[in-house]
Structure formats: structure tokens, C-alpha cells
XYZ file of C-alpha atoms in Angstrom:
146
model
C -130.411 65.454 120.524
C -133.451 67.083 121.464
C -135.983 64.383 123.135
C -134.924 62.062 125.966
C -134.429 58.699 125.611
C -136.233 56.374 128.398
C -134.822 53.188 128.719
C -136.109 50.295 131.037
C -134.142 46.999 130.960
C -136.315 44.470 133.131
C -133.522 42.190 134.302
C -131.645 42.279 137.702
C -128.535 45.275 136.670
C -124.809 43.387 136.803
C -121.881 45.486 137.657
C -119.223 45.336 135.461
C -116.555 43.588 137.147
C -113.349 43.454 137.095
C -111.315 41.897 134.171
C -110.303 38.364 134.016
C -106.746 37.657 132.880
C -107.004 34.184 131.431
C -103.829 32.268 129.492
C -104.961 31.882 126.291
C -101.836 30.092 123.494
C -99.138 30.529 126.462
C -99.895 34.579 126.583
C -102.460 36.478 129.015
C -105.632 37.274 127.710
C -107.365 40.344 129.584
C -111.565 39.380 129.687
C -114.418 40.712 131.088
C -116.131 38.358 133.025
C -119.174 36.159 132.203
C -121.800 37.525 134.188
C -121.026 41.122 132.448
C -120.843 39.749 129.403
C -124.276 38.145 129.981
C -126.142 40.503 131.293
C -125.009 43.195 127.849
C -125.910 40.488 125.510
C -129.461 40.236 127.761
C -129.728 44.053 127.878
C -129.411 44.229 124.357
C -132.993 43.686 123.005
C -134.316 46.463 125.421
C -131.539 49.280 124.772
C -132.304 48.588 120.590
C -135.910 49.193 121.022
C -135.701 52.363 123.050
C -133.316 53.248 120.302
C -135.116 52.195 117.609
C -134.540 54.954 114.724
C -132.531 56.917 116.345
C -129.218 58.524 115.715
C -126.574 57.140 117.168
C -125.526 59.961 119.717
C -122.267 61.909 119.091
C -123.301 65.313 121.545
C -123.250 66.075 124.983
C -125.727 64.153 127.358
C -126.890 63.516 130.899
C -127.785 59.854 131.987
C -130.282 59.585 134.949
C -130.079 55.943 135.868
C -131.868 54.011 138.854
C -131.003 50.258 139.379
C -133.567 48.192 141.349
C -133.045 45.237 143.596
C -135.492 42.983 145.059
C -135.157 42.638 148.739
C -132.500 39.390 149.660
C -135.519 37.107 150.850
C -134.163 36.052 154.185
C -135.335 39.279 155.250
C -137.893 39.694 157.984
C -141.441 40.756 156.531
C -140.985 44.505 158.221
C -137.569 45.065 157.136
C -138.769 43.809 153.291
C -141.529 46.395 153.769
C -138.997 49.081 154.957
C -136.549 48.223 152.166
C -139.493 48.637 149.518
C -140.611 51.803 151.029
C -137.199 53.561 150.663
C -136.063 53.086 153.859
C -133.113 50.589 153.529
C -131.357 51.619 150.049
C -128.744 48.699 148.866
C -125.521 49.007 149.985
C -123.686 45.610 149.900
C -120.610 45.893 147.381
C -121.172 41.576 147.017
C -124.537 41.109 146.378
C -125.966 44.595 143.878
C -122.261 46.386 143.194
C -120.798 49.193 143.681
C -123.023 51.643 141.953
C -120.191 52.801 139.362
C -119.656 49.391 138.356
C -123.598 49.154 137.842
C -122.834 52.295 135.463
C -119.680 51.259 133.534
C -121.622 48.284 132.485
C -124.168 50.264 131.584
C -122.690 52.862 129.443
C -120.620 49.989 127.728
C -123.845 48.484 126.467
C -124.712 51.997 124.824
C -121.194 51.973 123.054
C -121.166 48.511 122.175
C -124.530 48.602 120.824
C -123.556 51.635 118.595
C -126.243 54.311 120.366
C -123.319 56.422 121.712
C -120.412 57.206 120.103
C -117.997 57.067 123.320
C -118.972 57.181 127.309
C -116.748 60.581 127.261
C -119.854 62.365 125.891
C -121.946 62.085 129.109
C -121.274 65.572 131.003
C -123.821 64.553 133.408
C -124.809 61.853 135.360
C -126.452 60.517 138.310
C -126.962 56.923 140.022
C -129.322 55.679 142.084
C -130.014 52.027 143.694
C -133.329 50.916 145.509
C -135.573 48.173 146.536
C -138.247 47.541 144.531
C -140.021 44.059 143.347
C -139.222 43.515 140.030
C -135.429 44.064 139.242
C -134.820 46.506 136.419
C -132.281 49.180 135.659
C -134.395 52.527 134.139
C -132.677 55.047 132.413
C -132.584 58.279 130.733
C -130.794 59.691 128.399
C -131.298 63.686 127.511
C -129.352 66.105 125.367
C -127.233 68.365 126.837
C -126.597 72.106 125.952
C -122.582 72.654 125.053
């Protein structure tokens, strides 16, 4: 792989959660939950087009992802205005995720939508969540030297 990849996917990011273990003909099913499986099928469209007639990707990579969240809008004006400036980063586990959940779901979609081969080919990778207005996870993906 020798060009990056950008991806932007302008929906609010979903962590992937943890598994639901429904009974399904008198044995335990293991699931993902809804809202995961949601937001992938959602993602979709937007990870195909930045993809669009490319390989899928079988090398070494780095993923530079950023997640954004709008501010929760029982904020105070100032602290909305300090939240969009950088100054309050997301931190609630219930409300955005943990920020390795945000990235398992993430790199699932990629597999699942046949643009990487498995998730153990990223040798680099780094994660960041912020305010912004508009929700969106952005991503790159570059080749890596091995």
C-alpha cells in the first residue's frame, strides 16, 4: 500500500459493545448488540467509497482515527464553547465509549466490509476523541514499512 486512505464517516461513532448472549432453540446464542450492528451497516456506504477500487489490504498499516462528539446540550454556553475549543475532551465511558471500543467497532467494519484482510495487520495505531459539531469518526489508513 503506498497512498493513505482518508476515511470520514459522518454519523455519531458507536463503541462496540459487549456481546449479547441471547437463547436462541433452547441453546445460547453469543450477539453483538443492535446499536453496533447499526451503526456498521450505517458506516458502510462511507468506508466503500473511500475504498472504492482499491485492494483489499493484506500488509502492514497504521490507523490514525479521531471520533467526534457534539457537546451533551445541557451544557452551559461557556463550557460548550470550552468543549469545542479542545478544552474538555470526552471522557464518559456511558455516553461516547471507551475509546477502544470506538476502535474495535471500527476495525470490524474494515474486515467485514472486505478492505482489510484481518485487524492483526495494523502495527500502528492511535485514538483520539473530541468535541466538535457535527459527529463523525475520520480516519486514516497508511501503509506501513515491514
Amino acid at each position: 500500500m503506498n497512498k493513505s486512505i482518508h476515511i470520514l464517516i459522518p454519523i455519531r461513532p458507536v463503541p462496540m459493545s459487549t456481546k449479547i448472549i441471547r437463547m436462541a432453540n433452547g441453546r445460547p446464542k453469543v450477539m453483538k448488540s443492535t446499536k453496533s450492528l447499526v451503526w456498521q451497516n450505517q458506516a458502510k456506504p462511507f468506508i466503500n467509497k473511500a475504498f472504492a477500487g482499491k485492494d483489499i489490504i493484506d500488509e502492514p498499516v497504521g490507523i490514525e482515527i479521531f471520533y467526534y462528539f457534539a457537546p451533551p446540550k445541557s451544557w452551559p454556553k461557556e463550557k460548550k464553547r470550552l468543549a469545542l475549543a479542545g478544552k474538555i475532551r470526552p471522557t464518559s465511558k456511558t455516553t461516547q465509549g471507551d475509546v477502544d471500543n470506538l476502535t474495535k467497532g471500527f476495525l470490524d467494519s474494515l474486515v467485514a466490509g472486505g478492505h482489510l484482510k484481518d485487524d492483526s495487520l495494523v502495527v500502528s495505531l492511535f485514538a483520539a476523541k473530541y468535541y466538535a459539531p457535527e459527529e463523525r469518526t475520520e480516519a486514516k489508513v497508511v501503509g506501513e514499512e515491514s
